[in-house]
XYZ file of C-alpha atoms in Angstrom:
554
model
C 239.889 -72.562 253.589
C 238.532 -74.086 250.555
C 234.762 -74.665 249.883
C 235.405 -78.420 249.865
C 234.883 -79.749 253.565
C 237.257 -82.359 254.721
C 235.263 -85.025 256.902
C 237.167 -87.835 258.554
C 235.921 -90.707 260.774
C 235.396 -90.477 264.506
C 237.964 -93.307 265.175
C 240.513 -91.056 263.238
C 239.771 -88.214 265.684
C 240.345 -90.465 268.600
C 243.499 -91.917 267.334
C 244.876 -88.411 266.356
C 244.080 -86.674 269.556
C 245.584 -89.578 271.573
C 248.806 -89.425 269.583
C 249.154 -85.691 269.711
C 248.274 -85.483 273.470
C 251.148 -88.103 274.219
C 253.540 -86.174 271.895
C 252.722 -82.906 273.767
C 251.838 -81.155 270.434
C 248.001 -80.511 271.001
C 245.923 -77.616 272.264
C 242.207 -78.197 273.363
C 239.448 -75.661 272.684
C 236.327 -76.574 274.720
C 232.867 -75.000 274.355
C 229.638 -75.144 276.263
C 228.714 -78.566 274.936
C 231.427 -80.198 277.204
C 229.435 -79.139 280.299
C 226.094 -80.127 278.917
C 226.979 -83.911 278.917
C 225.270 -85.726 281.736
C 225.489 -85.733 284.753
C 226.643 -82.022 284.479
C 223.730 -81.049 282.232
C 224.438 -77.273 282.456
C 222.322 -74.891 280.257
C 223.410 -74.471 276.639
C 224.175 -70.952 275.360
C 220.621 -70.714 273.901
C 219.255 -71.752 277.253
C 221.350 -69.192 279.101
C 219.924 -66.447 276.664
C 216.393 -67.725 277.544
C 217.174 -67.532 281.356
C 218.913 -64.088 281.300
C 216.581 -62.278 278.907
C 213.469 -64.266 277.874
C 212.498 -65.198 281.430
C 212.095 -61.405 281.955
C 209.624 -60.898 279.262
C 207.158 -63.619 279.901
C 203.334 -62.866 280.219
C 200.771 -61.173 278.060
C 202.213 -57.676 278.367
C 205.378 -58.708 276.407
C 203.725 -61.003 273.933
C 204.204 -58.888 270.844
C 207.951 -58.037 271.717
C 208.512 -61.738 272.503
C 207.174 -62.798 269.125
C 209.057 -60.046 267.312
C 212.450 -60.960 268.980
C 212.142 -64.695 268.614
C 211.529 -64.428 264.879
C 214.239 -62.078 264.268
C 217.266 -63.664 262.569
C 219.820 -61.276 264.251
C 218.497 -62.475 267.686
C 218.853 -66.124 266.696
C 222.488 -65.539 265.736
C 223.456 -63.358 268.584
C 226.023 -65.130 270.877
C 225.186 -65.330 274.669
C 228.151 -63.124 275.637
C 227.028 -60.325 273.322
C 223.384 -60.521 274.670
C 224.742 -60.595 278.153
C 226.840 -57.379 277.522
C 223.713 -55.590 276.349
C 221.650 -56.589 279.430
C 224.502 -55.754 281.678
C 224.240 -52.139 280.490
C 221.007 -51.997 282.197
C 220.880 -54.276 285.153
C 224.617 -54.301 286.060
C 225.592 -56.796 288.712
C 222.125 -58.348 288.892
C 222.867 -60.226 285.805
C 225.493 -62.384 287.630
C 222.735 -64.076 289.682
C 222.065 -66.157 286.450
C 225.638 -67.447 286.660
C 224.998 -69.130 289.923
C 223.289 -71.885 287.851
C 226.734 -72.828 286.754
C 227.484 -73.833 290.289
C 224.805 -76.562 290.282
C 226.610 -78.883 287.846
C 228.492 -82.015 288.755
C 231.593 -82.835 286.718
C 231.476 -85.482 283.924
C 233.997 -87.911 282.324
C 235.113 -85.181 279.887
C 236.054 -82.809 282.754
C 238.133 -85.593 284.400
C 239.877 -86.698 281.239
C 240.814 -83.317 279.940
C 242.193 -82.287 283.338
C 244.237 -85.484 283.291
C 245.799 -84.296 280.039
C 246.667 -81.080 281.585
C 248.205 -82.778 284.606
C 249.909 -85.622 282.940
C 250.925 -84.168 279.583
C 250.906 -80.424 280.173
C 248.315 -80.088 277.526
C 247.217 -76.373 276.950
C 243.337 -76.106 277.491
C 241.308 -73.037 276.357
C 237.625 -72.811 277.102
C 234.796 -70.253 276.570
C 233.048 -71.737 279.572
C 232.470 -69.697 282.814
C 232.162 -72.879 285.000
C 235.086 -74.344 286.980
C 234.133 -78.050 286.834
C 237.264 -78.942 285.010
C 239.517 -76.884 287.179
C 238.616 -78.995 290.171
C 240.628 -81.785 288.913
C 243.845 -79.859 288.331
C 247.126 -80.126 290.197
C 248.050 -76.867 291.985
C 250.738 -75.813 289.414
C 248.234 -76.299 286.361
C 245.615 -73.997 284.944
C 242.842 -73.771 282.404
C 242.534 -70.616 280.227
C 239.085 -69.245 280.560
C 239.076 -66.851 277.634
C 235.724 -65.331 278.635
C 236.476 -65.258 282.363
C 235.061 -67.661 285.121
C 232.475 -67.400 287.884
C 235.232 -67.110 290.555
C 236.187 -63.635 289.143
C 233.067 -61.523 288.539
C 235.066 -58.349 288.034
C 236.833 -60.022 285.050
C 233.492 -61.070 283.459
C 232.210 -57.474 284.114
C 235.061 -55.932 282.096
C 234.873 -58.589 279.387
C 231.051 -58.123 279.004
C 231.745 -54.411 278.570
C 234.163 -55.018 275.757
C 232.809 -57.970 273.897
C 230.066 -55.934 272.050
C 232.750 -53.620 270.803
C 235.027 -56.402 269.472
C 237.753 -57.819 271.818
C 241.304 -56.728 271.152
C 243.061 -59.916 270.391
C 246.253 -58.508 272.168
C 244.441 -59.370 275.411
C 244.954 -63.039 274.591
C 248.682 -62.776 273.763
C 249.829 -64.755 276.743
C 247.826 -67.674 275.649
C 248.582 -67.202 271.901
C 252.300 -67.895 272.516
C 251.449 -71.474 273.477
C 249.854 -72.394 270.273
C 252.091 -72.013 267.121
C 252.973 -75.260 265.444
C 250.488 -77.339 267.574
C 247.265 -79.187 266.548
C 244.071 -77.602 267.746
C 241.254 -79.935 268.863
C 237.873 -78.329 269.183
C 235.126 -79.991 271.162
C 231.583 -78.918 272.174
C 231.917 -75.563 270.332
C 230.026 -74.221 267.296
C 232.268 -71.325 266.495
C 229.485 -68.757 266.702
C 231.958 -66.123 267.962
C 233.960 -63.950 265.571
C 236.431 -62.810 268.110
C 237.282 -66.502 268.938
C 237.503 -67.384 265.225
C 239.857 -64.488 264.627
C 241.998 -65.646 267.649
C 242.248 -69.096 265.936
C 242.892 -67.521 262.619
C 246.050 -65.738 263.990
C 247.093 -68.525 266.540
C 249.679 -70.005 264.356
C 248.297 -73.656 264.940
C 249.354 -76.184 262.256
C 245.927 -77.732 261.875
C 242.503 -78.074 263.385
C 240.407 -81.114 264.193
C 236.796 -80.109 264.883
C 234.388 -82.582 266.503
C 230.896 -81.973 265.005
C 227.555 -83.263 266.272
C 225.313 -84.545 263.434
C 222.578 -82.086 262.749
C 224.667 -79.161 263.731
C 227.389 -79.395 261.029
C 225.764 -76.567 258.793
C 226.412 -73.949 261.615
C 230.058 -74.970 262.192
C 230.872 -75.164 258.459
C 229.349 -71.824 257.853
C 230.933 -70.139 261.008
C 234.462 -71.596 260.209
C 234.556 -70.279 256.589
C 236.561 -67.275 257.900
C 239.367 -69.378 258.955
C 242.068 -68.907 256.288
C 245.262 -70.967 255.581
C 244.819 -73.560 258.430
C 243.601 -76.961 257.308
C 240.393 -77.973 259.097
C 239.398 -81.572 259.533
C 235.732 -82.283 260.712
C 234.697 -85.457 262.515
C 231.207 -86.521 263.465
C 230.891 -87.749 267.010
C 229.176 -87.445 270.407
C 230.769 -85.892 273.305
C 229.531 -88.502 275.785
C 230.956 -91.283 273.544
C 234.453 -89.699 273.438
C 234.588 -89.144 277.184
C 234.291 -92.881 277.763
C 236.662 -93.714 274.780
C 239.394 -91.395 276.027
C 239.040 -92.506 279.595
C 239.647 -96.109 278.620
C 242.465 -95.250 276.297
C 244.332 -93.290 278.863
C 243.308 -95.503 281.697
C 241.838 -92.564 283.705
C 240.077 -93.734 287.029
C 236.389 -93.583 286.957
C 235.946 -92.388 290.450
C 235.637 -88.686 291.429
C 236.519 -89.345 295.019
C 239.891 -87.579 295.040
C 238.338 -84.496 293.601
C 237.701 -81.404 295.677
C 234.246 -81.210 297.159
C 231.761 -80.336 294.527
C 228.713 -78.039 295.276
C 225.810 -80.273 295.677
C 222.680 -79.435 293.690
C 219.455 -79.005 295.668
C 215.978 -79.921 294.304
C 214.766 -77.206 292.028
C 217.663 -74.908 292.875
C 217.970 -73.787 289.200
C 214.218 -72.846 289.313
C 214.858 -70.991 292.576
C 217.858 -68.991 291.193
C 215.696 -67.960 288.117
C 212.765 -66.928 290.453
C 215.101 -64.818 292.545
C 216.795 -63.259 289.495
C 213.449 -62.255 288.006
C 212.303 -60.858 291.436
C 215.316 -58.554 291.555
C 214.639 -56.869 288.164
C 212.160 -54.070 288.197
C 209.526 -53.490 285.531
C 211.499 -50.490 284.436
C 214.664 -52.430 284.025
C 212.838 -55.126 282.081
C 211.496 -52.630 279.604
C 214.894 -50.917 279.337
C 216.560 -54.469 278.686
C 213.764 -55.087 275.962
C 214.598 -51.659 274.255
C 218.348 -52.562 274.367
C 217.742 -55.944 272.668
C 215.461 -54.330 270.010
C 218.313 -51.951 269.277
C 220.898 -54.568 269.119
C 218.932 -56.761 266.587
C 217.668 -53.868 264.532
C 213.934 -53.612 265.450
C 214.157 -49.759 265.330
C 210.471 -48.976 264.757
C 209.528 -51.098 267.711
C 212.190 -49.657 269.751
C 210.930 -46.064 269.106
C 207.377 -47.023 269.837
C 208.139 -48.736 273.027
C 210.652 -46.086 274.124
C 208.456 -43.025 273.549
C 205.470 -44.768 275.359
C 207.863 -45.670 278.255
C 209.251 -42.131 278.620
C 205.665 -40.586 278.770
C 205.151 -42.568 282.040
C 208.370 -41.157 283.662
C 207.600 -42.452 287.037
C 210.419 -44.424 288.551
C 212.948 -43.666 285.801
C 216.382 -42.337 286.973
C 217.826 -39.278 285.107
C 220.597 -41.492 283.684
C 218.154 -44.072 282.444
C 216.055 -41.267 280.858
C 218.773 -39.382 279.144
C 220.540 -42.508 277.991
C 217.254 -43.831 276.312
C 216.380 -40.338 274.877
C 219.644 -40.055 273.034
C 219.310 -43.466 271.545
C 215.661 -42.886 270.596
C 216.558 -39.742 268.802
C 219.151 -41.296 266.680
C 216.849 -44.243 265.749
C 213.935 -41.812 264.908
C 215.937 -40.137 262.325
C 216.194 -43.530 260.327
C 212.464 -44.057 260.213
C 210.195 -42.434 257.398
C 209.403 -38.872 258.349
C 211.382 -39.282 261.586
C 213.918 -36.497 261.233
C 211.750 -33.609 262.445
C 210.294 -35.758 265.195
C 213.718 -36.753 266.388
C 214.946 -33.087 266.473
C 211.844 -31.990 268.428
C 212.114 -34.914 270.783
C 215.759 -34.333 271.683
C 215.342 -30.489 271.880
C 212.583 -31.045 274.522
C 214.950 -33.160 276.570
C 217.867 -30.622 276.360
C 215.532 -27.908 277.648
C 215.123 -29.622 281.071
C 216.776 -27.752 283.950
C 218.783 -30.566 285.420
C 220.231 -31.879 282.182
C 223.425 -29.784 282.157
C 224.651 -31.366 285.478
C 223.808 -35.067 284.257
C 226.894 -37.055 282.974
C 224.683 -37.904 279.945
C 224.533 -34.222 278.832
C 227.628 -34.547 276.386
C 226.259 -37.655 274.870
C 222.909 -35.966 274.240
C 224.520 -33.067 272.660
C 226.318 -35.543 270.334
C 223.082 -37.280 269.453
C 221.479 -33.970 268.484
C 224.390 -33.094 266.244
C 224.201 -36.670 264.737
C 220.539 -36.071 263.820
C 221.282 -32.540 262.445
C 224.285 -33.799 260.493
C 222.103 -36.510 258.682
C 220.509 -33.889 256.698
C 223.490 -31.917 255.747
C 222.707 -32.307 252.051
C 219.448 -30.484 252.514
C 220.783 -27.516 254.502
C 224.687 -26.787 254.685
C 224.076 -24.709 257.743
C 223.273 -28.017 259.583
C 226.906 -28.910 259.382
C 228.035 -25.643 261.147
C 225.421 -26.091 263.869
C 226.293 -29.802 264.134
C 229.882 -28.900 264.553
C 229.427 -26.463 267.421
C 227.238 -29.113 269.205
C 230.194 -31.686 268.704
C 232.534 -29.069 270.104
C 230.314 -28.551 273.225
C 229.793 -32.346 273.561
C 233.657 -32.797 273.502
C 234.063 -30.101 276.340
C 231.575 -31.898 278.644
C 232.882 -35.425 277.862
C 236.458 -34.598 278.396
C 235.370 -32.900 281.737
C 233.548 -36.122 282.695
C 236.512 -38.125 281.885
C 238.863 -36.138 284.004
C 236.400 -36.286 286.966
C 236.051 -40.100 287.090
C 238.415 -41.885 289.518
C 241.024 -44.346 288.571
C 238.864 -47.125 290.015
C 236.160 -46.488 287.491
C 237.840 -48.536 284.768
C 234.744 -49.286 282.784
C 233.112 -45.838 283.120
C 236.345 -44.098 282.195
C 236.883 -46.248 279.061
C 233.288 -45.549 278.024
C 233.814 -41.750 278.446
C 237.109 -42.096 276.655
C 235.439 -43.987 273.822
C 232.496 -41.572 273.582
C 235.249 -38.741 272.966
C 236.545 -40.781 270.096
C 233.032 -40.926 268.559
C 232.771 -37.094 268.918
C 236.155 -36.777 267.217
C 234.955 -39.059 264.398
C 231.854 -36.882 263.997
C 233.798 -33.661 264.073
C 235.905 -35.263 261.264
C 232.759 -35.772 259.231
C 231.820 -32.119 259.691
C 235.217 -30.995 258.330
C 234.781 -33.573 255.502
C 231.476 -32.041 254.440
C 232.969 -28.596 254.666
C 235.676 -29.850 252.347
C 238.453 -29.229 254.789
C 239.976 -32.569 254.140
C 243.202 -32.080 256.117
C 241.303 -31.295 259.368
C 238.957 -34.272 258.567
C 241.866 -36.547 258.433
C 243.353 -35.131 261.720
C 240.134 -35.812 263.698
C 239.614 -39.323 262.110
C 243.152 -40.111 263.240
C 242.521 -38.867 266.721
C 239.344 -41.098 266.756
C 241.375 -44.163 265.481
C 244.080 -43.703 268.081
C 241.649 -43.816 271.092
C 239.709 -46.856 269.529
C 242.947 -48.736 269.068
C 244.111 -47.903 272.591
C 240.741 -49.269 274.045
C 240.623 -52.301 271.581
C 237.297 -51.150 270.100
C 237.209 -53.125 266.822
C 233.974 -51.752 265.513
C 235.148 -48.154 266.066
C 238.467 -48.868 264.418
C 236.510 -50.160 261.323
C 234.561 -46.978 261.203
C 237.530 -44.585 261.466
C 239.481 -46.646 258.966
C 236.597 -46.516 256.398
C 236.360 -42.643 256.942
C 240.071 -42.215 256.398
C 239.753 -44.343 253.216
C 236.936 -42.152 251.986
C 238.683 -38.950 252.825
C 241.800 -40.093 250.884
C 239.938 -41.112 247.945
C 238.169 -37.793 247.820
C 241.350 -35.910 247.436
C 243.008 -38.611 245.321
C 245.768 -39.191 247.955
C 248.308 -41.837 247.633
C 247.438 -42.978 251.071
C 244.032 -44.152 249.828
C 245.420 -47.563 249.029
C 247.089 -47.833 252.502
C 243.719 -47.000 254.381
C 241.877 -49.215 251.919
C 244.194 -52.217 252.964
C 243.923 -51.395 256.620
C 240.103 -51.257 256.486
C 239.863 -54.431 254.396
C 241.699 -56.477 257.043
C 239.121 -55.695 259.683
C 236.169 -55.737 257.372
C 237.034 -59.203 256.224
C 238.009 -60.560 259.537
C 234.843 -59.450 261.365
C 232.345 -59.699 258.391
C 231.420 -56.098 258.821
C 229.162 -56.212 255.782
C 227.074 -53.051 256.617
C 230.220 -50.894 257.169
C 231.718 -52.368 253.875
C 228.522 -51.467 251.964
C 228.399 -48.025 253.402
C 232.081 -47.367 252.345
C 231.284 -48.673 248.789
C 228.393 -46.379 248.523
C 230.473 -43.317 249.606
C 233.285 -44.269 247.238
C 230.730 -44.867 244.396
C 229.137 -41.421 244.905
C 232.547 -39.815 244.845
C 233.378 -41.667 241.540
C 230.054 -40.296 240.001
C 230.917 -36.899 241.130
C 234.300 -37.127 239.421
C 232.595 -38.302 236.135
C 233.197 -42.021 236.522
C 229.471 -42.606 236.004
C 229.398 -46.318 234.895
C 232.077 -47.315 237.391
C 230.140 -45.706 240.289
C 226.897 -47.302 239.300
C 228.525 -50.635 238.996
C 229.889 -50.168 242.545
C 226.484 -49.237 243.862
C 225.003 -52.387 242.291
C 227.773 -54.563 243.871
C 227.003 -52.908 247.308
C 223.277 -53.839 246.805
C 223.974 -57.331 246.021
C 226.059 -57.661 249.179
C 223.177 -55.909 251.110
C 220.576 -58.335 249.773
C 222.725 -61.330 250.741
C 223.952 -60.343 254.180
C 222.156 -57.309 255.578
C 218.549 -57.161 256.788
C 218.656 -53.425 257.435
C 215.770 -52.004 255.033
C 217.219 -48.296 255.328
C 220.529 -49.002 253.449
C 218.752 -51.098 250.841
C 216.269 -48.373 250.006
C 219.228 -45.817 249.952
C 221.231 -47.766 247.488
C 218.162 -48.552 245.268
C 217.329 -44.795 245.175
C 220.951 -43.977 244.198
C 221.118 -46.566 241.356
C 217.733 -45.335 239.950
C 218.840 -41.611 240.228
C 222.282 -42.139 238.374
C 221.115 -44.762 235.983
C 218.691 -42.309 234.452
C 221.471 -39.918 233.706
């Protein structure tokens, strides 16, 4: 996509969608905006975030955290599905009480018109919405593709929320993708704030895109859609309520909803009642754990550590799994803070000395966390690599045992254990790398990559590919260019700026060690520029600045 934005009139949008619908060469992608039009008036994605999370942290006790989170740019950008996935890790099925609000809506003109397109012209309709308001108008042999699941199938949403934070493997949408090549894609009520969906569009094979944009929100859409390559995009300003009326007249769709299946009637204050019941079902402990989880996701590490350690001192009412899960995360975050290394090591050692720890499923992950903390200081003490490696081996043993013990029905739990194994493999590869056994390092990085590809863990694939790239560059292997290409494909698609900068830093250090001082420093400066533009993480900025200063003096 070029930097110049192609904006055409609203009337052009209406005439184009009408012609393409009739010619059966169109696909519709519908976002939350479609179900926000009156009389439906369902909550927006931002409002659902407030209901699911911010409603839990009201009151004086959470004032400091509430202000920190609302001002955080990462929180402002986080898509609702990703936030839901973080909350789901803590409160599990209780989260789905919020989704009952989606049953309160009444269909609007857009739902009726779009369903008429599917019924009369076999138009393919995709949506990121969970509600079923459009589905109520469909003939028995027609369907809408709910790419993020729908409220009639909670298990499907459960599995998706578990995967969305890791990056959805686009192969899961192959059955839908086959319907798209060569057609025009019309996007309505959607801001594009979802990199998995944008990549799906990018690889869909559609011939062109017409994107209806609301005035005042165009900046977000233009910025989000920059990643769509080689597909012409035409933007049109327009209101969804207006297009509903115009398309209904154009296609002579009846204005009555009488023939529709009975719709759930909203009761006075039913939304408030649902929110009240939802808040009442969440304990104070669960609220604090959700708060810690969100701080972790948006990078508020210092506040996470302060809140987490204070919380663990109380201990009352915390289950062993909650305690050990939090302890491992706290230890790994502590090491990132100034003078936090020894504090992290002491903290996790205290946890590992507890009697009941070895019979807990989190034992393997805690061993991995301690090894990660030790390995972070390998440059100060080479013995740390050996100790860390032994801990990774023990973690591998316990995680493999846990994986085999899980039943076939435990789909998500089994996948999580499998992914944890892949992380241990990756960490073992790093230990071999530091020990200069590059063949073994490659073997373990490949083991990690294989699992992450099988599970569709995009972020994990990026990590493993970057490590393979670094390992190949270190030994000047011809495979370096291959791994660099594979890594770049995902780094570019998913805007993984932090991982790209980390790889650039590692390659730059290797360059300098091989005598390419000016080239290495130039690469570090380039990495620092990317960091200042895209990454709020102060730790990586400080590290890059120190390296530049250190090697520039030479």
